[in-house]
Amino acid sequence: KPAGSSRSCVGTCGNMLPEEFEDELTCPVCLMLFTDPRTLPCGNSHNLCLECARGLWRSQAQPFGCSITCPVCRVSCNIQNGVERLPLNLALKNMVEKLEAAQKGKPSSKKTHSKRKFRCDVCEKKPAIMECVTCVVKYCEACLETCHPKERAVFKAHVVAPMEPVSSRECETHEGQALSFFCTQCGVMVCAHCLLMGSHIEHPRVSLHSAVMDKKQTLQMAIDALTTKHGTVLDFTQRAEAAIQSMESSCRDMRGQVESECLELQMRVTALQQKLMQVIDAQEREKRAVLMGQVEGQRQRLSVWTALLERAQQVMNNDDGAVFLDVDTHKLDKQLRGAVDASLAPPVLQTVAPGLTLNMAPLRDAVTNMHFMEYLVPAAPTDLACVECTANSLLLTWNCEVKRDDRNTFIVQQMDFREGCKEDEWVEVYKGPGRSFSPTGLAEQMSYRFRVSAINSSGKGAWSAPEVFTTGVPRAPTDMTMLERTHRSITVAWTGEPSMRSRHCTYIIEMLSSMSAGYDQREEWQEMYTGPSRVYTATDLSPQQTYRFRVCGENCVGRGGYSVVNNFTTAVRTDGDASQQQG
């Protein structure tokens, strides 16, 4: 065993090659060849390096304590005079020196740490050849088949990797020590001596393999996210190019129609033909410029992302895991994340057909008045809002895009607000060119639905989304109830305006303690909450105390009436509440 007695090592080394008994001379703490080996008084004569013993002393010894735990047999060792007084194992020291001398005489020898082999964590005899990253356990070939069979369902999702060194670099501080850990606090690779006696004592750390796997996973997520964005933009460019071809085809068809009509009226439509061609060419240039501008912008973005993805893929294909922890890879990761976070959704590809048609209805002698006529009807009006409100009137405004040179005519319809309304209940209350309308003669404290549509010479457009507006101040809330109470709080709720009207209503709840005199006077009431919610929790109250609540609604017209005053009492304070408050 790596920490076995010196007699067992001496008895076996005579029949073993240097490479075979190297594990017998390995410290169980730093997993390197013994340096100044000392024997622990654990009863099993286990050994470890003096520096490793000092590290265990600093990390395990309690104030005024004088014991450490053997890293092999886990027996507590009583050390009265400190680790420097532990007996030196001269036999092990001499054997290590001979092994190092034998290794130096070989021309193909490598550093000691590169030849070290891990032992199986199960049998602790044979060298480990595979490691389960999920279980963090190393297995030899026999133990892997018996203790971790991949055929079992519980182990199918586990990741088993060969036991290969993640990095062959050495620690710059401790000569000959392999960088086998990653300090998560400092973000650097460290050796075992750095964790035991260096500047990273008691720092959180993970194995170098785990750090590389985490970094790979993070980088892979960034690559996947950018790949998705890349595919979205690529799909947009392909659809845009197809739209350009369709637009060009439509323009060719339009030109053919214009030429056939103009050839019949050659003498009278020569000047008109040029005019029509100019209109078509202007439409084509405008829409081509818009689409080509979008395509060019997305192509530039694709070029930058392709370069980032190629560079990231090169890093992913690198066998040296330590590359993932270099500064350049960190910058690449930030660039990938920045590209993903800063990337915007591609612009929506709109209809790019010219949208023009020839009107041949007029007589041949009126050919000079022939021109294109857009067939698109007006879009649905937007931004329908109430800018003024009185007790029995409203002032409505809206916006609408003009599709043609002629002005739009707007239609406003009205309906009483209630559940289960039908399409035939809408009543037309306005028709004209204006973009504002004030319905009058409305009932006070009543809600109405309104919608608007636009008409031009091509036809009637769609209706806007219905909006609900209310005249006058809100009604007084009703049905105030207590939902929950404790010895320090009371939660109340009430019934107010309907859900569609509540967007324009703010509730004000007031509270008064029963201990206050003259609670019917307004100045005694304390305003506790102002907002759209119809539930409120009053806190910091006294136990077993009665409080009075009332609520009113307020909108742009003014404040409505108050609800009926309701009395609610807090709960009795229990022993559990008192102990919880003291804790």
Coordinates of C-alpha atoms in Angstrom, one line a residue:
K1 CA 0.0 0.0 0.0
P2 CA 1.2 3.6 -0.6
A3 CA 1.3 4.3 3.1
G4 CA 2.3 0.8 4.3
S5 CA 5.0 -0.1 6.7
S6 CA 8.7 0.1 5.7
R7 CA 9.2 -3.6 6.3
S8 CA 6.7 -4.6 3.7
C9 CA 8.2 -2.2 1.1
V10 CA 11.7 -3.6 1.8
G11 CA 10.6 -7.1 1.5
T12 CA 9.0 -6.7 -1.9
C13 CA 11.3 -4.2 -3.6
G14 CA 14.0 -6.8 -4.2
N15 CA 11.8 -8.6 -6.6
M16 CA 10.2 -5.6 -8.4
L17 CA 11.3 -3.2 -11.0
P18 CA 11.6 0.5 -10.1
E19 CA 8.4 1.3 -12.0
E20 CA 6.5 -1.4 -10.2
F21 CA 7.3 -0.4 -6.6
E22 CA 7.0 3.3 -7.3
D23 CA 3.4 3.2 -5.9
E24 CA 4.8 1.7 -2.7
L25 CA 6.9 4.8 -2.2
T26 CA 4.0 7.3 -2.9
C27 CA 2.7 9.6 -0.1
P28 CA -1.0 9.0 0.5
V29 CA -1.6 12.8 0.8
C30 CA 0.2 14.5 -2.1
L31 CA 0.4 11.3 -4.2
M32 CA 4.0 12.0 -5.0
L33 CA 7.2 10.2 -4.0
F34 CA 8.0 10.5 -0.3
T35 CA 10.0 13.7 0.7
D36 CA 11.5 13.4 4.2
P37 CA 9.1 10.5 5.1
R38 CA 7.8 10.4 8.7
T39 CA 6.0 7.5 10.5
L40 CA 2.7 8.1 12.2
P41 CA 1.9 6.5 15.6
C42 CA -1.3 5.0 14.2
G43 CA -0.4 1.4 15.0
N44 CA 0.0 0.4 11.3
S45 CA 3.3 2.3 10.7
H46 CA 1.8 4.4 7.9
N47 CA 4.1 7.1 6.5
L48 CA 3.7 10.5 4.9
C49 CA 5.9 13.5 3.9
L50 CA 6.9 16.0 6.6
E51 CA 5.3 18.9 4.6
C52 CA 2.1 16.9 4.2
A53 CA 2.1 16.2 8.0
R54 CA 2.5 19.9 8.6
G55 CA -0.4 20.6 6.3
L56 CA -2.6 18.0 8.1
W57 CA -1.6 19.5 11.4
R58 CA -2.7 23.0 10.3
S59 CA -6.0 21.8 8.8
Q60 CA -7.0 19.3 11.5
A61 CA -5.5 20.3 14.8
Q62 CA -8.1 22.1 17.1
P63 CA -7.1 24.9 19.5
F64 CA -5.0 23.4 22.3
G65 CA -5.3 20.0 20.5
C66 CA -2.4 17.7 19.7
S67 CA -3.8 15.0 17.3
I68 CA -4.2 14.4 13.6
T69 CA -6.0 11.6 11.7
C70 CA -4.0 9.1 9.7
P71 CA -5.0 9.6 6.0
V72 CA -4.9 5.8 5.4
C73 CA -6.5 4.0 8.3
R74 CA -8.3 7.1 9.7
V75 CA -7.0 6.4 13.3
S76 CA -6.5 9.5 15.5
C77 CA -2.7 9.9 16.2
N78 CA -1.7 11.6 19.4
I79 CA 1.2 14.0 18.7
Q80 CA 2.4 15.7 21.9
N81 CA 5.6 17.3 20.6
G82 CA 4.5 18.4 17.0
V83 CA 5.0 16.7 13.6
E84 CA 8.7 17.7 13.5
R85 CA 9.3 15.1 16.2
L86 CA 7.8 12.3 14.3
P87 CA 10.4 9.5 13.6
L88 CA 12.2 9.7 10.2
N89 CA 11.8 6.5 8.1
L90 CA 15.4 6.2 6.7
A91 CA 14.5 3.0 4.8
L92 CA 11.8 4.7 2.8
K93 CA 14.1 7.7 2.3
N94 CA 16.9 5.6 0.9
M95 CA 14.6 3.7 -1.4
V96 CA 13.2 6.9 -2.8
E97 CA 16.7 8.2 -3.5
K98 CA 17.6 5.0 -5.2
L99 CA 14.5 5.0 -7.3
E100 CA 15.1 8.6 -8.4
A101 CA 18.7 7.8 -9.3
A102 CA 17.5 4.8 -11.3
Q103 CA 15.0 6.9 -13.2
K104 CA 17.6 9.6 -13.9
G105 CA 19.8 7.0 -15.6
K106 CA 17.1 6.2 -18.2
P107 CA 17.2 8.4 -21.3
S108 CA 13.4 8.1 -21.9
S109 CA 12.4 8.8 -18.3
K110 CA 9.8 11.5 -17.6
K111 CA 8.9 13.5 -14.5
T112 CA 7.9 11.5 -11.5
H113 CA 4.4 12.7 -11.5
S114 CA 3.8 11.7 -15.1
K115 CA 4.7 8.1 -14.3
R116 CA 2.5 7.9 -11.2
K117 CA -0.5 5.6 -11.6
F118 CA -3.7 5.9 -9.6
R119 CA -4.9 2.8 -7.7
C120 CA -8.4 1.4 -7.8
D121 CA -10.6 3.0 -5.1
V122 CA -12.5 -0.4 -4.6
C123 CA -9.8 -3.0 -4.2
E124 CA -6.9 -0.6 -3.5
K125 CA -4.5 -3.0 -5.2
K126 CA -4.6 -2.8 -9.0
P127 CA -4.0 0.4 -11.0
A128 CA -7.1 2.3 -12.0
I129 CA -7.8 2.4 -15.8
M130 CA -11.2 4.1 -15.8
E131 CA -12.9 6.8 -13.7
C132 CA -16.7 7.4 -13.3
V133 CA -17.0 11.2 -13.4
T134 CA -20.5 10.9 -11.9
C135 CA -19.5 8.8 -8.9
V136 CA -16.0 10.3 -8.7
V137 CA -14.6 6.8 -8.2
K138 CA -11.6 5.2 -10.0
Y139 CA -11.9 1.5 -11.0
C140 CA -9.5 -1.2 -12.3
E141 CA -10.7 -3.4 -15.1
A142 CA -12.1 -6.2 -12.8
C143 CA -13.8 -3.8 -10.4
L144 CA -15.4 -1.8 -13.2
E145 CA -17.1 -4.9 -14.6
T146 CA -18.3 -6.1 -11.1
C147 CA -19.1 -2.9 -9.3
H148 CA -20.1 -0.5 -12.1
P149 CA -21.6 -2.5 -15.0
K150 CA -22.8 -0.2 -17.7
E151 CA -25.7 -2.7 -18.5
R152 CA -27.5 -1.8 -15.2
A153 CA -30.1 1.0 -15.6
V154 CA -28.7 3.0 -12.7
F155 CA -25.3 3.4 -14.4
K156 CA -26.5 4.1 -18.0
A157 CA -26.5 7.9 -17.5
H158 CA -23.0 7.9 -15.7
V159 CA -20.0 9.2 -17.6
V160 CA -17.0 6.9 -17.5
A161 CA -13.7 8.2 -18.9
P162 CA -10.2 6.7 -19.2
M163 CA -7.7 7.6 -16.5
E164 CA -5.5 10.0 -18.5
P165 CA -3.7 13.1 -17.2
V166 CA -5.7 16.2 -17.8
S167 CA -2.6 18.4 -17.9
S168 CA 1.1 17.6 -18.0
R169 CA 2.1 21.0 -16.7
E170 CA 4.1 21.4 -13.5
C171 CA 3.5 23.9 -10.6
E172 CA 5.7 26.9 -10.9
T173 CA 5.9 27.2 -7.1
H174 CA 6.6 23.6 -6.1
E175 CA 9.1 21.9 -8.5
G176 CA 8.1 18.5 -9.9
Q177 CA 4.5 18.8 -8.7
A178 CA 1.7 18.2 -11.3
L179 CA -1.2 20.7 -11.6
S180 CA -3.9 18.2 -10.7
F181 CA -6.5 20.5 -9.0
F182 CA -8.3 23.8 -9.8
C183 CA -8.9 26.4 -7.1
T184 CA -12.4 27.7 -7.6
Q185 CA -11.8 30.7 -5.4
C186 CA -8.7 32.0 -7.3
G187 CA -9.6 30.5 -10.7
V188 CA -6.1 28.9 -11.2
M189 CA -4.6 25.4 -11.5
V190 CA -2.8 24.3 -8.4
C191 CA -0.9 21.2 -7.2
A192 CA -1.4 19.2 -4.0
H193 CA 1.3 21.1 -2.2
C194 CA -0.4 24.4 -2.9
L195 CA -3.5 23.1 -1.1
L196 CA -1.7 21.7 1.8
M197 CA 1.1 24.1 2.5
G198 CA 0.9 26.9 -0.1
S199 CA -1.2 30.0 -0.6
H200 CA -4.4 28.0 -1.4
I201 CA -4.8 26.3 2.0
E202 CA -8.5 25.8 2.8
H203 CA -9.6 27.2 -0.6
P204 CA -12.4 25.4 -2.3
R205 CA -11.1 23.3 -5.1
V206 CA -12.2 20.6 -7.6
S207 CA -10.3 18.1 -9.7
L208 CA -8.8 19.5 -12.9
H209 CA -10.9 17.0 -14.9
S210 CA -14.1 18.4 -13.3
A211 CA -13.0 22.0 -14.0
V212 CA -12.3 21.2 -17.6
M213 CA -15.7 19.4 -18.0
D214 CA -17.5 22.4 -16.4
K215 CA -15.7 24.8 -18.7
K216 CA -16.5 22.6 -21.7
Q217 CA -20.1 22.5 -20.8
T218 CA -20.3 26.3 -20.4
L219 CA -18.6 26.8 -23.7
Q220 CA -20.8 24.2 -25.4
M221 CA -23.9 26.0 -24.2
A222 CA -22.7 29.3 -25.7
I223 CA -21.9 27.5 -28.9
D224 CA -25.4 25.9 -29.1
A225 CA -27.1 29.2 -28.4
L226 CA -25.1 31.0 -31.1
T227 CA -25.6 28.1 -33.5
T228 CA -29.4 28.6 -33.0
K229 CA -29.1 32.3 -33.7
H230 CA -26.9 31.5 -36.7
G231 CA -29.6 29.2 -38.1
T232 CA -32.3 31.7 -37.6
V233 CA -30.5 34.5 -39.4
L234 CA -29.5 32.0 -42.2
D235 CA -33.1 31.0 -42.6
F236 CA -34.1 34.7 -42.8
T237 CA -31.5 35.4 -45.5
Q238 CA -32.7 32.5 -47.6
R239 CA -36.3 33.6 -47.3
A240 CA -35.3 37.1 -48.2
E241 CA -33.5 36.0 -51.3
A242 CA -36.5 34.0 -52.3
A243 CA -38.7 37.0 -51.7
I244 CA -36.4 39.1 -53.9
Q245 CA -36.8 36.6 -56.7
S246 CA -40.5 36.6 -56.3
M247 CA -40.6 40.4 -56.3
E248 CA -38.5 40.4 -59.5
S249 CA -40.8 37.9 -61.1
S250 CA -43.9 40.0 -60.2
C251 CA -42.2 43.1 -61.6
R252 CA -41.5 41.3 -64.8
D253 CA -45.1 40.2 -65.1
M254 CA -46.2 43.8 -64.4
R255 CA -43.9 45.1 -67.1
G256 CA -45.3 42.6 -69.6
Q257 CA -48.9 43.7 -68.9
V258 CA -48.0 47.4 -69.2
E259 CA -46.2 46.8 -72.6
S260 CA -49.2 44.8 -74.0
E261 CA -51.7 47.5 -73.1
C262 CA -49.5 50.3 -74.3
L263 CA -48.8 48.6 -77.7
E264 CA -52.5 48.7 -78.5
L265 CA -52.6 52.4 -77.8
Q266 CA -49.1 53.1 -79.1
M267 CA -49.8 56.6 -80.5
R268 CA -51.6 57.9 -77.4
V269 CA -49.8 56.2 -74.6
T270 CA -46.1 56.7 -75.4
A271 CA -45.7 59.3 -72.7
L272 CA -47.9 57.3 -70.3
Q273 CA -45.8 54.2 -70.8
Q274 CA -42.7 56.0 -69.6
K275 CA -44.5 57.2 -66.6
L276 CA -45.8 53.8 -65.7
M277 CA -42.3 52.3 -66.1
Q278 CA -40.9 54.9 -63.8
V279 CA -43.4 54.0 -61.1
I280 CA -42.6 50.3 -61.3
D281 CA -38.9 50.9 -61.3
A282 CA -39.2 53.2 -58.3
Q283 CA -41.2 50.5 -56.5
E284 CA -38.7 47.9 -57.3
R285 CA -35.7 50.0 -56.3
E286 CA -37.4 50.9 -53.0
K287 CA -38.3 47.4 -52.0
R288 CA -35.0 45.9 -53.3
A289 CA -33.1 48.5 -51.3
V290 CA -35.0 47.6 -48.1
L291 CA -34.5 43.9 -48.6
M292 CA -30.9 44.1 -49.7
G293 CA -30.1 46.4 -46.7
Q294 CA -31.6 43.8 -44.4
V295 CA -29.8 40.9 -46.1
E296 CA -26.4 42.8 -46.1
G297 CA -26.7 43.5 -42.4
Q298 CA -27.5 39.9 -41.6
R299 CA -24.7 38.6 -43.8
Q300 CA -22.2 40.8 -41.9
R301 CA -23.5 39.3 -38.6
L302 CA -23.2 35.8 -40.1
S303 CA -19.6 36.4 -41.1
V304 CA -18.7 37.5 -37.5
W305 CA -20.6 34.6 -35.9
T306 CA -19.1 32.1 -38.3
A307 CA -15.6 33.2 -37.4
L308 CA -16.4 32.9 -33.7
L309 CA -17.9 29.5 -34.1
E310 CA -14.9 28.2 -36.1
R311 CA -12.6 29.5 -33.4
A312 CA -14.7 28.0 -30.7
Q313 CA -14.8 24.6 -32.5
Q314 CA -11.0 24.7 -32.8
V315 CA -10.8 25.1 -29.0
M316 CA -13.3 22.3 -28.5
N317 CA -11.3 19.9 -30.7
N318 CA -8.0 20.6 -28.8
D319 CA -6.9 17.6 -26.7
D320 CA -5.1 19.7 -24.1
G321 CA -7.8 20.3 -21.5
A322 CA -5.9 23.1 -19.9
V323 CA -6.5 25.3 -23.0
F324 CA -10.1 25.7 -21.7
L325 CA -8.8 27.5 -18.7
D326 CA -6.5 29.9 -20.5
V327 CA -7.2 33.7 -20.7
D328 CA -7.8 33.5 -24.5
T329 CA -10.4 30.9 -24.1
H330 CA -12.1 33.0 -21.4
K331 CA -12.2 35.9 -23.8
L332 CA -13.6 33.7 -26.5
D333 CA -16.3 32.6 -24.0
K334 CA -17.2 36.2 -23.2
Q335 CA -17.3 37.0 -27.0
L336 CA -19.7 34.1 -27.6
R337 CA -21.9 35.1 -24.7
G338 CA -21.8 38.8 -25.8
A339 CA -22.8 37.7 -29.3
V340 CA -25.7 35.7 -28.0
D341 CA -26.9 38.4 -25.6
A342 CA -26.4 41.3 -28.1
S343 CA -28.0 39.5 -31.0
L344 CA -31.4 40.7 -32.0
A345 CA -34.2 38.8 -33.6
P346 CA -34.0 39.1 -37.4
P347 CA -36.4 41.7 -38.9
V348 CA -39.8 40.4 -40.0
L349 CA -39.9 39.7 -43.7
Q350 CA -42.9 41.7 -45.0
T351 CA -44.8 41.4 -48.3
V352 CA -42.6 42.8 -51.0
A353 CA -44.9 42.5 -54.1
P354 CA -45.4 45.8 -55.9
G355 CA -49.1 45.7 -55.0
L356 CA -50.1 47.6 -58.1
T357 CA -52.7 46.8 -60.7
L358 CA -53.8 48.4 -64.0
N359 CA -57.3 49.9 -64.1
M360 CA -58.6 49.5 -67.7
A361 CA -62.2 50.3 -67.0
P362 CA -62.0 53.9 -68.3
L363 CA -62.7 54.4 -72.0
R364 CA -59.8 54.3 -74.5
D365 CA -60.1 58.1 -75.0
A366 CA -59.3 58.6 -71.3
V367 CA -56.0 56.7 -71.5
T368 CA -54.1 59.8 -70.5
N369 CA -55.7 59.5 -67.0
M370 CA -54.7 55.8 -66.6
H371 CA -52.5 55.1 -63.6
F372 CA -51.8 52.5 -60.9
M373 CA -54.2 52.0 -58.1
E374 CA -53.3 50.4 -54.9
Y375 CA -55.8 47.8 -53.8
L376 CA -54.8 47.6 -50.2
V377 CA -57.5 48.7 -47.8
P378 CA -56.6 50.8 -44.7
A379 CA -55.2 49.0 -41.6
A380 CA -57.1 48.7 -38.4
P381 CA -56.8 52.0 -36.4
T382 CA -54.6 51.8 -33.3
D383 CA -54.1 53.6 -30.0
L384 CA -57.8 54.0 -29.2
A385 CA -57.8 56.0 -25.9
C386 CA -60.0 58.2 -23.8
V387 CA -58.2 61.5 -23.2
E388 CA -61.0 63.3 -21.3
C389 CA -63.9 62.0 -19.1
T390 CA -66.8 63.7 -17.4
A391 CA -69.9 62.4 -15.6
N392 CA -71.8 61.8 -18.9
S393 CA -69.3 62.2 -21.8
L394 CA -66.0 60.9 -23.2
L395 CA -63.4 62.2 -25.6
L396 CA -61.9 59.4 -27.8
T397 CA -58.8 59.6 -30.0
W398 CA -57.1 57.1 -32.3
N399 CA -54.4 56.7 -35.0
C400 CA -54.5 55.2 -38.5
E401 CA -51.9 54.7 -41.3
V402 CA -52.9 56.2 -44.6
K403 CA -52.4 53.7 -47.5
R404 CA -53.3 56.1 -50.3
D405 CA -53.3 59.7 -51.2
D406 CA -57.0 60.1 -50.6
R407 CA -58.2 60.6 -47.0
N408 CA -59.7 57.9 -44.8
T409 CA -63.2 57.9 -43.5
F410 CA -63.6 56.6 -39.9
I411 CA -66.5 54.7 -38.4
V412 CA -66.9 54.5 -34.6
Q413 CA -69.3 51.9 -33.0
Q414 CA -70.5 51.8 -29.4
M415 CA -71.9 49.1 -27.1
D416 CA -72.9 48.9 -23.4
F417 CA -70.4 47.0 -21.3
R418 CA -71.8 43.7 -20.2
E419 CA -71.0 40.0 -20.5
G420 CA -72.2 37.9 -23.5
C421 CA -72.4 40.8 -26.0
K422 CA -73.2 39.9 -29.7
E423 CA -71.9 41.4 -32.9
D424 CA -75.3 42.8 -34.0
E425 CA -75.5 44.9 -30.8
W426 CA -72.8 47.4 -32.0
V427 CA -74.3 50.8 -32.9
E428 CA -72.6 53.3 -35.2
V429 CA -72.2 56.6 -33.4
Y430 CA -69.8 58.5 -35.7
K431 CA -68.6 58.5 -39.4
G432 CA -66.2 61.1 -40.7
P433 CA -62.6 62.1 -41.5
G434 CA -61.7 63.2 -38.0
R435 CA -59.5 61.1 -35.7
S436 CA -61.3 62.1 -32.5
F437 CA -64.9 61.8 -31.3
S438 CA -66.8 62.8 -28.2
P439 CA -69.9 60.7 -27.4
T440 CA -72.4 62.6 -25.2
G441 CA -75.6 61.8 -23.3
L442 CA -74.0 58.8 -21.6
A443 CA -75.2 57.5 -18.2
E444 CA -73.1 58.4 -15.2
Q445 CA -70.8 55.7 -13.7
M446 CA -71.5 53.4 -16.7
S447 CA -68.9 51.5 -18.9
Y448 CA -69.1 51.3 -22.7
R449 CA -67.2 49.4 -25.4
F450 CA -65.9 51.3 -28.4
R451 CA -64.2 50.2 -31.7
V452 CA -63.0 52.1 -34.9
S453 CA -62.6 51.1 -38.5
A454 CA -61.3 53.0 -41.6
I455 CA -62.6 53.2 -45.2
N456 CA -61.0 54.4 -48.4
S457 CA -61.8 54.0 -52.1
S458 CA -60.4 50.5 -52.1
G459 CA -62.7 49.2 -49.3
K460 CA -63.2 48.9 -45.6
G461 CA -60.4 47.9 -43.2
A462 CA -60.5 45.8 -40.1
W463 CA -61.9 46.9 -36.7
S464 CA -59.6 48.0 -33.9
A465 CA -59.5 46.0 -30.7
P466 CA -62.5 46.9 -28.5
E467 CA -61.7 49.2 -25.6
V468 CA -63.8 49.9 -22.4
F469 CA -64.2 53.4 -21.0
T470 CA -66.2 54.6 -18.0
T471 CA -68.0 57.8 -17.3
G472 CA -68.0 59.5 -13.8
V473 CA -66.2 58.5 -10.7
P474 CA -66.0 54.8 -9.6
R475 CA -68.8 53.2 -7.6
A476 CA -68.3 52.6 -3.9
P477 CA -66.6 49.2 -3.3
T478 CA -68.7 46.5 -1.6
D479 CA -68.4 43.2 0.1
M480 CA -65.3 43.9 2.2
T481 CA -64.2 40.7 3.9
M482 CA -61.2 39.5 6.0
L483 CA -59.3 36.7 4.2
E484 CA -56.6 36.0 6.9
R485 CA -55.4 37.3 10.2
T486 CA -52.6 36.8 12.7
H487 CA -51.7 38.5 16.0
R488 CA -49.8 41.2 13.9
S489 CA -51.6 41.5 10.6
I490 CA -55.0 41.5 8.8
T491 CA -55.6 40.7 5.1
V492 CA -58.8 42.2 3.6
A493 CA -60.4 42.0 0.2
W494 CA -63.3 43.8 -1.5
T495 CA -65.4 43.9 -4.7
G496 CA -64.8 46.9 -7.0
E497 CA -65.0 47.8 -10.7
P498 CA -65.2 44.9 -13.3
S499 CA -61.9 43.6 -14.5
M500 CA -61.8 45.5 -17.8
R501 CA -62.7 48.8 -16.0
S502 CA -60.2 48.3 -13.2
R503 CA -57.3 49.4 -15.4
H504 CA -58.6 53.0 -15.1
C505 CA -59.4 52.8 -11.3
T506 CA -57.1 53.2 -8.3
Y507 CA -58.3 52.0 -4.8
I508 CA -57.6 53.9 -1.6
I509 CA -57.9 52.0 1.7
E510 CA -58.0 53.7 5.0
M511 CA -57.7 52.3 8.6
L512 CA -58.6 53.5 12.0
S513 CA -57.9 51.8 15.4
S514 CA -61.0 51.3 17.7
M515 CA -58.9 53.0 20.4
S516 CA -58.9 56.3 18.5
A517 CA -61.6 58.8 19.5
G518 CA -63.8 60.3 16.9
Y519 CA -63.3 57.7 14.2
D520 CA -66.1 59.2 12.2
Q521 CA -64.0 62.3 11.5
R522 CA -62.1 62.2 8.2
E523 CA -58.8 63.5 9.7
E524 CA -58.6 60.5 12.1
W525 CA -58.5 58.0 9.2
Q526 CA -55.0 56.8 8.1
E527 CA -54.4 56.1 4.4
M528 CA -52.7 52.7 4.2
Y529 CA -52.7 51.8 0.5
T530 CA -53.2 53.3 -2.9
G531 CA -53.1 51.0 -6.0
P532 CA -55.0 48.9 -8.5
S533 CA -55.2 45.7 -6.3
R534 CA -58.3 44.7 -4.5
V535 CA -56.5 42.8 -1.7
Y536 CA -54.5 44.5 1.1
T537 CA -52.5 43.2 4.1
A538 CA -52.1 45.6 7.1
T539 CA -49.0 44.7 9.2
D540 CA -47.4 45.8 12.5
L541 CA -50.7 45.7 14.3
S542 CA -51.4 44.9 18.0
P543 CA -52.6 41.5 19.2
Q544 CA -56.3 41.1 19.9
Q545 CA -57.1 44.7 18.8
T546 CA -60.0 45.8 16.6
Y547 CA -59.4 48.0 13.6
R548 CA -61.8 49.8 11.2
F549 CA -61.4 49.7 7.4
R550 CA -63.0 51.5 4.5
V551 CA -62.1 51.8 0.8
C552 CA -63.0 54.0 -2.2
G553 CA -62.1 54.1 -5.9
E554 CA -60.5 57.0 -7.8
N555 CA -60.1 57.7 -11.6
C556 CA -59.3 60.6 -13.9
V557 CA -62.7 62.2 -13.0
G558 CA -62.3 62.1 -9.2
R559 CA -62.7 60.0 -6.1
G560 CA -65.9 57.9 -5.6
G561 CA -67.8 57.1 -2.5
Y562 CA -66.4 55.1 0.5
S563 CA -67.5 51.5 1.2
V564 CA -69.3 50.6 4.5
V565 CA -66.9 50.7 7.5
N566 CA -66.0 47.2 8.5
N567 CA -64.5 46.1 11.9
F568 CA -61.8 43.3 12.0
T569 CA -59.9 42.1 15.1
T570 CA -56.4 40.6 15.2
A571 CA -55.7 37.1 16.6
V572 CA -54.6 36.4 20.2
R573 CA -50.9 36.2 20.7
T574 CA -49.8 32.6 21.5
D575 CA -46.7 31.2 23.2
G576 CA -45.4 30.0 19.8
D577 CA -45.7 33.5 18.4
A578 CA -43.8 35.0 21.3
S579 CA -40.9 32.5 21.1
Q580 CA -40.7 33.0 17.3
Q581 CA -40.5 36.8 17.7
Q582 CA -37.8 36.4 20.3
G583 CA -35.8 34.0 18.0

